[in-house]
Short mmCIF file of C-alpha atoms and ligand atoms in Angstrom, two decimals:
data_model
loop_
_atom_site.label_atom_id
_atom_site.label_comp_id
_atom_site.label_asym_id
_atom_site.label_seq_id
_atom_site.Cartn_x
_atom_site.Cartn_y
_atom_site.Cartn_z
CA UNK A 1 -6.01 -8.48 -69.13
CA UNK A 2 -8.88 -10.56 -68.23
CA UNK A 3 -8.44 -14.23 -67.65
CA UNK A 4 -11.13 -16.70 -69.21
CA UNK A 5 -13.42 -18.53 -66.93
CA UNK A 6 -12.58 -21.81 -65.55
CA UNK A 7 -14.64 -24.64 -64.46
CA UNK A 8 -12.65 -27.18 -62.53
CA UNK A 9 -14.64 -30.58 -62.35
CA UNK A 10 -13.33 -32.44 -59.02
CA UNK A 11 -12.26 -30.98 -55.62
CA UNK A 12 -9.61 -33.71 -54.65
CA UNK A 13 -6.19 -33.13 -54.23
CA UNK A 14 -5.46 -32.20 -57.92
CA UNK A 15 -8.68 -30.19 -58.51
CA UNK A 16 -8.45 -27.95 -55.26
CA UNK A 17 -4.60 -27.23 -56.17
CA UNK A 18 -5.34 -26.06 -59.58
CA UNK A 19 -8.71 -24.05 -58.55
CA UNK A 20 -6.74 -21.99 -56.19
CA UNK A 21 -4.01 -21.17 -58.58
CA UNK A 22 -6.26 -20.24 -61.33
CA UNK A 23 -7.92 -18.25 -59.13
CA UNK A 24 -4.93 -16.46 -57.67
CA UNK A 25 -3.89 -15.59 -61.43
CA UNK A 26 -7.58 -14.11 -62.00
CA UNK A 27 -9.69 -16.55 -63.44
CA UNK A 28 -13.21 -16.56 -62.27
CA UNK A 29 -13.43 -20.24 -60.99
CA UNK A 30 -16.35 -22.43 -60.58
CA UNK A 31 -15.37 -25.87 -58.54
CA UNK A 32 -17.65 -29.00 -58.74
CA UNK A 33 -17.50 -32.09 -56.65
CA UNK A 34 -19.50 -35.11 -56.64
CA UNK A 35 -18.94 -35.05 -52.73
CA UNK A 36 -18.84 -32.70 -49.69
CA UNK A 37 -16.24 -30.00 -48.51
CA UNK A 38 -14.37 -32.65 -46.41
CA UNK A 39 -12.97 -34.37 -49.40
CA UNK A 40 -13.89 -38.04 -48.09
CA UNK A 41 -14.78 -39.02 -51.47
CA UNK A 42 -11.46 -38.63 -52.46
CA UNK A 43 -8.23 -40.79 -52.66
CA UNK A 44 -6.67 -37.79 -51.21
CA UNK A 45 -8.41 -38.10 -47.76
CA UNK A 46 -6.59 -41.47 -47.06
CA UNK A 47 -3.41 -41.22 -48.47
CA UNK A 48 -0.23 -41.39 -46.20
CA UNK A 49 0.90 -38.35 -48.44
CA UNK A 50 4.42 -39.19 -48.22
CA UNK A 51 6.55 -37.36 -50.70
CA UNK A 52 9.47 -40.21 -51.54
CA UNK A 53 10.29 -39.68 -55.02
CA UNK A 54 13.45 -42.10 -54.64
CA UNK A 55 11.99 -44.83 -52.32
CA UNK A 56 9.13 -44.54 -54.77
CA UNK A 57 11.41 -45.38 -57.71
CA UNK A 58 11.15 -49.19 -56.48
CA UNK A 59 7.57 -48.99 -57.91
CA UNK A 60 7.49 -46.19 -60.67
CA UNK A 61 9.51 -44.59 -63.51
CA UNK A 62 11.59 -41.92 -63.84
CA UNK A 63 9.00 -39.23 -65.02
CA UNK A 64 7.55 -39.47 -61.41
CA UNK A 65 10.83 -39.43 -59.88
CA UNK A 66 11.24 -36.02 -61.77
CA UNK A 67 8.05 -34.62 -60.90
CA UNK A 68 8.63 -35.63 -57.48
CA UNK A 69 11.78 -33.97 -57.13
CA UNK A 70 10.40 -30.60 -58.47
CA UNK A 71 7.50 -31.12 -55.92
CA UNK A 72 9.34 -31.32 -53.06
CA UNK A 73 10.78 -27.84 -53.71
CA UNK A 74 7.22 -26.36 -54.69
CA UNK A 75 5.32 -27.59 -51.81
CA UNK A 76 6.87 -25.05 -49.13
CA UNK A 77 5.79 -22.00 -51.34
CA UNK A 78 2.05 -23.73 -51.91
CA UNK A 79 1.56 -24.41 -48.25
CA UNK A 80 2.69 -21.05 -47.45
CA UNK A 81 0.01 -19.32 -49.22
CA UNK A 82 -2.27 -21.33 -47.46
CA UNK A 83 -4.77 -19.66 -44.38
CA UNK A 84 -3.97 -22.68 -42.19
CA UNK A 85 -0.58 -24.11 -41.24
CA UNK A 86 -0.09 -27.81 -42.80
CA UNK A 87 2.17 -30.05 -41.35
CA UNK A 88 5.30 -31.01 -43.97
CA UNK A 89 8.45 -32.00 -43.16
CA UNK A 90 11.73 -33.30 -45.15
CA UNK A 91 13.34 -35.36 -42.50
CA UNK A 92 13.96 -38.47 -45.09
CA UNK A 93 12.79 -41.88 -45.37
CA UNK A 94 14.18 -44.69 -43.29
CA UNK A 95 13.96 -48.57 -44.79
CA UNK A 96 14.38 -51.29 -42.82
CA UNK A 97 14.19 -54.96 -43.12
CA UNK A 98 14.34 -58.17 -40.85
CA UNK A 99 17.37 -60.49 -41.78
CA UNK A 100 15.56 -62.95 -43.86
CA UNK A 101 14.46 -60.21 -46.28
CA UNK A 102 17.89 -59.14 -47.20
CA UNK A 103 17.59 -60.03 -51.01
CA UNK A 104 14.65 -57.42 -51.02
CA UNK A 105 16.91 -54.77 -49.68
CA UNK A 106 19.64 -55.95 -52.21
CA UNK A 107 17.12 -55.50 -54.98
CA UNK A 108 16.02 -52.03 -53.73
CA UNK A 109 19.65 -50.77 -53.20
CA UNK A 110 20.43 -51.95 -56.92
CA UNK A 111 17.22 -50.19 -58.33
CA UNK A 112 17.93 -46.68 -55.95
CA UNK A 113 21.47 -46.59 -57.54
CA UNK A 114 20.21 -47.05 -61.25
CA UNK A 115 17.54 -44.32 -60.23
CA UNK A 116 20.57 -42.22 -59.12
CA UNK A 117 22.50 -42.77 -62.35
CA UNK A 118 19.61 -42.28 -64.63
CA UNK A 119 18.45 -38.90 -63.20
CA UNK A 120 20.10 -36.12 -65.23
CA UNK A 121 20.57 -33.53 -63.91
CA UNK A 122 20.98 -35.32 -60.49
CA UNK A 123 18.31 -35.34 -57.89
CA UNK A 124 20.00 -32.61 -55.72
CA UNK A 125 19.15 -34.67 -52.68
CA UNK A 126 21.84 -35.93 -50.49
CA UNK A 127 23.29 -39.13 -50.67
CA UNK A 128 21.58 -42.19 -49.67
CA UNK A 129 22.78 -43.83 -46.56
CA UNK A 130 23.53 -47.55 -45.60
CA UNK A 131 22.89 -47.67 -41.82
CA UNK A 132 24.06 -50.48 -39.30
CA UNK A 133 21.91 -51.02 -35.67
CA UNK A 134 23.73 -48.08 -34.08
CA UNK A 135 23.25 -45.56 -37.19
CA UNK A 136 19.33 -46.71 -36.94
CA UNK A 137 19.19 -45.95 -33.29
CA UNK A 138 20.65 -42.29 -33.52
CA UNK A 139 17.92 -41.62 -36.18
CA UNK A 140 15.20 -43.12 -34.52
CA UNK A 141 15.81 -43.68 -30.87
CA UNK A 142 12.52 -45.69 -30.44
CA UNK A 143 14.14 -48.37 -32.96
CA UNK A 144 16.95 -49.38 -30.88
CA UNK A 145 18.36 -52.63 -30.90
CA UNK A 146 15.52 -53.69 -33.26
CA UNK A 147 17.04 -53.68 -36.88
CA UNK A 148 20.41 -54.54 -37.90
CA UNK A 149 20.32 -52.90 -41.05
CA UNK A 150 18.56 -49.92 -42.88
CA UNK A 151 18.61 -47.37 -45.61
CA UNK A 152 18.00 -43.89 -45.18
CA UNK A 153 17.11 -41.47 -47.67
CA UNK A 154 17.79 -37.96 -46.74
CA UNK A 155 15.42 -34.83 -48.05
CA UNK A 156 12.56 -37.03 -48.49
CA UNK A 157 9.34 -35.54 -47.28
CA UNK A 158 5.59 -36.01 -46.09
CA UNK A 159 2.64 -33.61 -45.51
CA UNK A 160 -0.49 -34.04 -43.42
CA UNK A 161 -3.24 -34.84 -46.21
CA UNK A 162 -6.52 -33.79 -44.32
CA UNK A 163 -5.04 -30.63 -43.11
CA UNK A 164 -3.97 -29.58 -46.72
CA UNK A 165 -7.38 -30.24 -47.96
CA UNK A 166 -9.04 -28.39 -45.40
CA UNK A 167 -6.51 -25.35 -45.88
CA UNK A 168 -7.10 -25.47 -49.70
CA UNK A 169 -10.67 -25.48 -48.96
CA UNK A 170 -10.50 -22.26 -46.83
CA UNK A 171 -8.28 -20.75 -49.32
CA UNK A 172 -10.93 -21.55 -52.23
CA UNK A 173 -13.62 -19.54 -50.24
CA UNK A 174 -10.97 -16.61 -49.42
CA UNK A 175 -10.32 -16.40 -53.27
CA UNK A 176 -13.99 -16.16 -53.86
CA UNK A 177 -14.10 -19.51 -55.70
CA UNK A 178 -17.67 -20.66 -56.72
CA UNK A 179 -18.22 -24.09 -54.78
CA UNK A 180 -20.54 -26.81 -55.92
CA UNK A 181 -20.50 -29.80 -53.37
CA UNK A 182 -22.45 -32.74 -54.15
CA UNK A 183 -22.70 -31.82 -57.83
CA UNK A 184 -21.54 -34.48 -59.73
CA UNK A 185 -20.57 -33.73 -63.66
CA UNK A 186 -19.65 -35.02 -66.83
CA UNK A 187 -17.19 -33.69 -69.38
CA UNK A 188 -20.02 -33.70 -71.92
CA UNK A 189 -21.14 -29.92 -71.87
CA UNK A 190 -17.64 -28.48 -72.01
CA UNK A 191 -16.65 -30.65 -74.85
CA UNK A 192 -19.76 -29.77 -76.50
CA UNK A 193 -18.75 -26.20 -75.79
CA UNK A 194 -21.91 -25.53 -73.90
CA UNK A 195 -21.22 -23.42 -70.84
CA UNK A 196 -17.73 -22.99 -70.68
CA UNK A 197 -17.86 -21.94 -74.32
CA UNK A 198 -15.39 -18.85 -73.65
CA UNK A 199 -13.61 -20.48 -70.78
CA UNK A 200 -11.43 -23.33 -69.56
CA UNK A 201 -12.59 -27.13 -68.50
CA UNK A 202 -10.15 -28.61 -66.26
CA UNK A 203 -10.98 -32.48 -65.36
CA UNK A 204 -9.76 -33.77 -62.08
CA UNK A 205 -12.33 -36.29 -61.45
CA UNK A 206 -9.84 -38.83 -60.52
CA UNK A 207 -11.66 -42.41 -61.18
CA UNK A 208 -14.86 -40.26 -61.53
CA UNK A 209 -13.40 -39.60 -65.08
CA UNK A 210 -13.30 -43.04 -66.14
CA UNK A 211 -16.14 -42.60 -68.75
CA UNK A 212 -14.04 -40.17 -70.18
CA UNK A 213 -10.74 -41.61 -69.84
CA UNK A 214 -10.13 -44.55 -71.83
CA UNK A 215 -8.17 -47.50 -69.61
CA UNK A 216 -8.37 -45.64 -66.41
CA UNK A 217 -8.58 -48.42 -63.41
CA UNK A 218 -8.81 -48.27 -59.72
CA UNK A 219 -6.07 -50.18 -57.67
CA UNK A 220 -7.58 -50.70 -54.14
CA UNK A 221 -5.63 -49.62 -51.30
CA UNK A 222 -6.29 -50.15 -47.52
CA UNK A 223 -4.91 -48.08 -44.83
CA UNK A 224 -4.93 -47.79 -41.01
CA UNK A 225 -5.17 -44.68 -38.88
CA UNK A 226 -3.78 -45.33 -35.14
CA UNK A 227 -3.13 -43.41 -32.45
CA UNK A 228 0.20 -44.38 -30.77
CA UNK A 229 1.41 -41.55 -28.24
CA UNK A 230 4.30 -44.13 -27.10
CA UNK A 231 5.47 -44.63 -30.33
CA UNK A 232 7.89 -42.14 -31.36
CA UNK A 233 9.23 -41.91 -34.84
CA UNK A 234 10.21 -38.59 -36.53
CA UNK A 235 9.80 -39.56 -40.14
CA UNK A 236 8.31 -42.37 -42.32
CA UNK A 237 9.44 -45.93 -42.10
CA UNK A 238 9.39 -48.54 -44.99
CA UNK A 239 9.55 -52.18 -43.84
CA UNK A 240 10.52 -54.50 -46.89
CA UNK A 241 8.98 -57.64 -47.24
CA UNK A 242 8.71 -59.75 -50.27
CA UNK A 243 4.70 -60.08 -49.82
CA UNK A 244 3.60 -57.60 -47.16
CA UNK A 245 5.89 -54.41 -48.09
CA UNK A 246 4.42 -51.57 -45.42
CA UNK A 247 5.00 -48.21 -44.27
CA UNK A 248 3.90 -46.23 -41.14
CA UNK A 249 3.91 -42.38 -41.57
CA UNK A 250 3.57 -40.48 -38.55
CA UNK A 251 1.36 -37.41 -38.54
CA UNK A 252 0.75 -34.90 -35.91
CA UNK A 253 -0.43 -35.53 -32.10
CA UNK A 254 0.48 -39.25 -32.33
CA UNK A 255 -1.30 -40.46 -35.10
CA UNK A 256 0.37 -42.73 -37.51
CA UNK A 257 -1.22 -44.08 -40.97
CA UNK A 258 -0.09 -47.79 -41.73
CA UNK A 259 -0.53 -49.07 -45.26
CA UNK A 260 -1.11 -49.73 -47.67
CA UNK A 261 -2.30 -52.86 -49.68
CA UNK A 262 -2.06 -52.58 -53.31
CA UNK A 263 -4.84 -54.83 -55.18
CA UNK A 264 -5.79 -54.73 -58.85
CA UNK A 265 -9.38 -54.47 -58.05
CA UNK A 266 -12.10 -51.65 -58.18
CA UNK A 267 -13.85 -53.17 -54.78
CA UNK A 268 -14.54 -50.16 -52.46
CA UNK A 269 -16.08 -52.66 -49.61
CA UNK A 270 -14.26 -51.87 -46.08
CA UNK A 271 -10.68 -53.47 -45.30
CA UNK A 272 -10.45 -57.00 -44.87
CA UNK A 273 -9.40 -58.97 -41.95
CA UNK A 274 -6.70 -60.22 -43.55
CA UNK A 275 -5.42 -56.96 -44.62
CA UNK A 276 -5.69 -55.68 -41.17
CA UNK A 277 -3.81 -58.67 -39.66
CA UNK A 278 -1.03 -57.88 -42.19
CA UNK A 279 -0.61 -54.30 -41.65
CA UNK A 280 -1.07 -54.36 -37.62
CA UNK A 281 1.50 -57.39 -37.58
CA UNK A 282 4.05 -55.91 -40.03
CA UNK A 283 3.51 -52.48 -37.64
CA UNK A 284 4.25 -54.65 -34.36
CA UNK A 285 7.29 -55.94 -35.81
CA UNK A 286 8.53 -52.64 -36.20
CA UNK A 287 7.63 -51.80 -32.64
CA UNK A 288 5.87 -53.51 -30.28
CA UNK A 289 4.66 -50.58 -28.52
CA UNK A 290 1.84 -50.60 -31.61
CA UNK A 291 0.31 -53.17 -29.78
CA UNK A 292 -1.25 -50.54 -27.44
CA UNK A 293 -2.42 -48.39 -30.20
CA UNK A 294 -6.01 -47.29 -30.90
CA UNK A 295 -7.30 -47.90 -34.10
CA UNK A 296 -8.84 -44.68 -35.26
CA UNK A 297 -9.98 -45.78 -39.00
CA UNK A 298 -9.88 -48.31 -41.15
CA UNK A 299 -10.15 -46.87 -44.54
CA UNK A 300 -10.46 -48.26 -48.26
CA UNK A 301 -10.04 -46.18 -51.58
CA UNK A 302 -9.19 -46.88 -55.22
CA UNK A 303 -6.23 -45.08 -56.61
CA UNK A 304 -6.83 -43.44 -60.18
CA UNK A 305 -4.20 -45.43 -62.49
CA UNK A 306 -3.37 -45.37 -66.26
CA UNK A 307 -2.39 -48.57 -67.82
CA UNK A 308 1.40 -47.70 -67.88
CA UNK A 309 0.89 -46.53 -64.25
CA UNK A 310 1.93 -42.89 -64.97
CA UNK A 311 0.15 -39.82 -64.52
CA UNK A 312 -0.83 -37.75 -67.74
CA UNK A 313 -2.29 -34.50 -69.10
CA UNK A 314 -4.99 -34.88 -72.03
CA UNK A 315 -6.33 -32.23 -74.50
CA UNK A 316 -9.26 -33.75 -75.84
CA UNK A 317 -10.79 -30.40 -77.03
CA UNK A 318 -9.84 -26.80 -77.37
CA UNK A 319 -9.75 -25.23 -73.59
CA UNK A 320 -10.37 -28.75 -71.98
CA UNK A 321 -7.55 -30.15 -69.99
CA UNK A 322 -7.70 -33.49 -68.23
CA UNK A 323 -5.29 -34.40 -65.58
CA UNK A 324 -5.37 -38.00 -64.15
CA UNK A 325 -3.53 -41.43 -63.34
CA UNK A 326 -1.84 -39.83 -60.31
CA UNK A 327 -1.99 -43.57 -58.74
CA UNK A 328 0.01 -43.74 -55.62
CA UNK A 329 1.92 -40.59 -56.20
CA UNK A 330 -0.67 -37.80 -56.32
CA UNK A 331 0.82 -36.17 -53.13
CA UNK A 332 4.45 -36.64 -54.93
CA UNK A 333 3.67 -35.27 -58.04
CA UNK A 334 0.70 -32.85 -58.12
CA UNK A 335 2.80 -29.48 -57.83
CA UNK A 336 4.70 -30.51 -60.87
CA UNK A 337 1.53 -31.38 -62.81
CA UNK A 338 0.24 -28.01 -61.57
CA UNK A 339 3.00 -26.12 -63.05
CA UNK A 340 3.01 -28.06 -66.41
CA UNK A 341 -0.92 -27.26 -66.62
CA UNK A 342 -0.43 -23.98 -66.21
CA UNK A 343 2.14 -23.26 -68.44
CA UNK A 344 -0.69 -25.09 -71.18
CA UNK A 345 -2.92 -22.62 -70.31
CA UNK A 346 -0.59 -19.68 -70.88
CA UNK A 347 1.46 -20.70 -73.78
CA UNK A 348 -0.49 -23.96 -75.14
CA UNK A 349 2.60 -26.08 -74.63
CA UNK A 350 4.73 -27.30 -71.58
CA UNK A 351 8.20 -27.30 -71.51
CA UNK A 352 8.27 -28.77 -67.83
CA UNK A 353 6.28 -31.82 -69.08
CA UNK A 354 8.54 -32.59 -71.86
CA UNK A 355 11.41 -32.27 -69.12
CA UNK A 356 9.75 -34.62 -66.89
CA UNK A 357 8.62 -37.06 -69.36
CA UNK A 358 5.08 -36.50 -68.55
CA UNK A 359 2.76 -38.31 -70.83
CA UNK A 360 0.62 -35.36 -73.03
CA UNK A 361 -2.12 -36.42 -75.43
CA UNK A 362 -2.67 -33.36 -77.16
CA UNK A 363 -4.18 -33.20 -81.06
CA UNK A 364 -1.49 -32.00 -83.33
CA UNK A 365 -1.28 -28.06 -84.14
C1 FAD B 1 -4.35 -46.15 -49.60
C2 FAD B 1 -3.78 -45.00 -50.46
C3 FAD B 1 -2.28 -44.32 -50.00
C4 FAD B 1 -1.94 -43.08 -50.65
N1 FAD B 1 -0.74 -42.77 -50.39
C5 FAD B 1 0.06 -41.67 -51.18
C6 FAD B 1 1.28 -41.21 -50.66
O1 FAD B 1 1.86 -41.68 -49.26
N2 FAD B 1 1.80 -40.27 -51.31
C7 FAD B 1 1.53 -40.14 -52.37
O2 FAD B 1 2.00 -39.20 -53.26
N3 FAD B 1 0.16 -40.28 -53.04
C8 FAD B 1 -0.69 -41.19 -52.32
N4 FAD B 1 -1.57 -41.74 -52.46
C9 FAD B 1 -2.49 -41.32 -53.76
C10 FAD B 1 -3.11 -40.00 -53.81
O3 FAD B 1 -3.92 -40.12 -52.66
C11 FAD B 1 -3.91 -39.80 -55.08
O4 FAD B 1 -2.67 -40.17 -56.26
C12 FAD B 1 -4.51 -38.76 -55.22
O5 FAD B 1 -5.43 -38.33 -54.32
C13 FAD B 1 -5.14 -38.22 -56.79
O6 FAD B 1 -5.62 -37.19 -56.94
P1 FAD B 1 -6.82 -36.74 -57.68
O7 FAD B 1 -7.24 -35.10 -57.13
O8 FAD B 1 -6.56 -37.28 -59.21
O9 FAD B 1 -8.10 -37.79 -57.19
P2 FAD B 1 -8.90 -37.70 -55.76
O10 FAD B 1 -8.02 -37.26 -54.65
O11 FAD B 1 -9.34 -38.89 -55.72
O12 FAD B 1 -9.95 -36.57 -56.22
C14 FAD B 1 -10.80 -36.99 -57.47
C15 FAD B 1 -12.31 -36.12 -56.81
O13 FAD B 1 -13.21 -35.81 -57.80
C16 FAD B 1 -14.51 -36.18 -57.14
N5 FAD B 1 -15.18 -36.91 -58.53
C17 FAD B 1 -15.78 -37.81 -58.65
N6 FAD B 1 -16.47 -38.19 -59.53
C18 FAD B 1 -16.72 -36.72 -59.91
C19 FAD B 1 -17.92 -36.25 -60.73
N7 FAD B 1 -18.55 -37.10 -61.83
N8 FAD B 1 -18.05 -34.95 -60.78
C20 FAD B 1 -17.50 -33.96 -59.84
N9 FAD B 1 -16.36 -34.42 -59.19
C21 FAD B 1 -16.03 -35.66 -58.91
C22 FAD B 1 -14.14 -37.10 -55.96
O14 FAD B 1 -15.61 -36.80 -55.09
C23 FAD B 1 -13.02 -36.53 -55.46
O15 FAD B 1 -13.07 -35.27 -54.71
C24 FAD B 1 -2.54 -42.95 -51.75
C25 FAD B 1 -3.62 -43.10 -52.44
C26 FAD B 1 -4.22 -44.25 -51.42
C27 FAD B 1 -5.66 -44.66 -52.09
#
């Protein structure tokens, strides 16, 4: 049976994933983006792309944790369908702190225990481990004798965001998706039923959807990319600190993403000196070899965020589906949002969204 045509607005993380999935299922897909094929206008372009549902439970709620657990299992199949390899690993998350920040660590441990208790079904991930100095050294020899205590969250993951955007771009071409770069769109024509009267419209414009999504706001994030071939870390490392929590996410070829600030502001101006100093000194405190790192990039982007900081689906009109509010968890939750959206397309409802506790704003039947 021929499937209805689909217009996808926004070719960042969510739009590319969705456009590929729709084309694979036989929809004739048109994809529009305000920017170019490299995705440099998307929050996805600067993200650390850590997939850390439990570590993030300190900063979010159960729906995101559930979606993250679903997505950790889904990413391998999604990546396997792409025409070029994308770095993906599940070596866990290492959380460290200096002795003076032990109170932060105790708070995090309590939060993680609460999350584990509340999850039904249970996470399926191996249990969290508390580490002493020797256990930290066994996991990350480069950090030998630098920290006395830590936590290890096995099974959490990360991927290479830019390789993913590029591979999705190639897959879109292979699938014959009609690509419209430098073509900013509004939702109005689809709402009015004009060009897509017989098809679907999917709004994945991130913060670009603000005119059509009340309360959507930007949360500024600043990150650094450095090349530090002398630093050997196997997995993302988080440093707890009351004011400057930090992560260091290793990427292929000796590259590390160090981030990220979280500032309630729509300011897209370049990274401030203060943030640069704080991020770099925290990284140096984790490993002094970062002193010799070469700074590749200082980047700012805005995370598209809803008032309750949770992602959501909205159906403002028949066959018009908006997906937004991915905030600081886009890579963590996108496969779950994708699967929920595809259920809506097929059945006009999503049991998965209900199971996740994902907010869905749809007109009553
Ligand atoms: C500093 C930072 C670090 C992050 N780290 C992580 C992390 O470690 N793990 C994680 O899971 N998430 C992380 N994120 C979050 C993640 O990047 C976002 O949640 C995700 O990119 C949102 O996906 P999206 O597709 O909704 O929006 P985006 O990726 O921003 O894509 C939106 C697209 O819409 C396009 N667009 C805008 N307006 C229009 C228009 N009018 N017409 C057509 N196209 C338009 C844009 O050009 C863009 O390509 C991070 C984000 C930041 C900023």
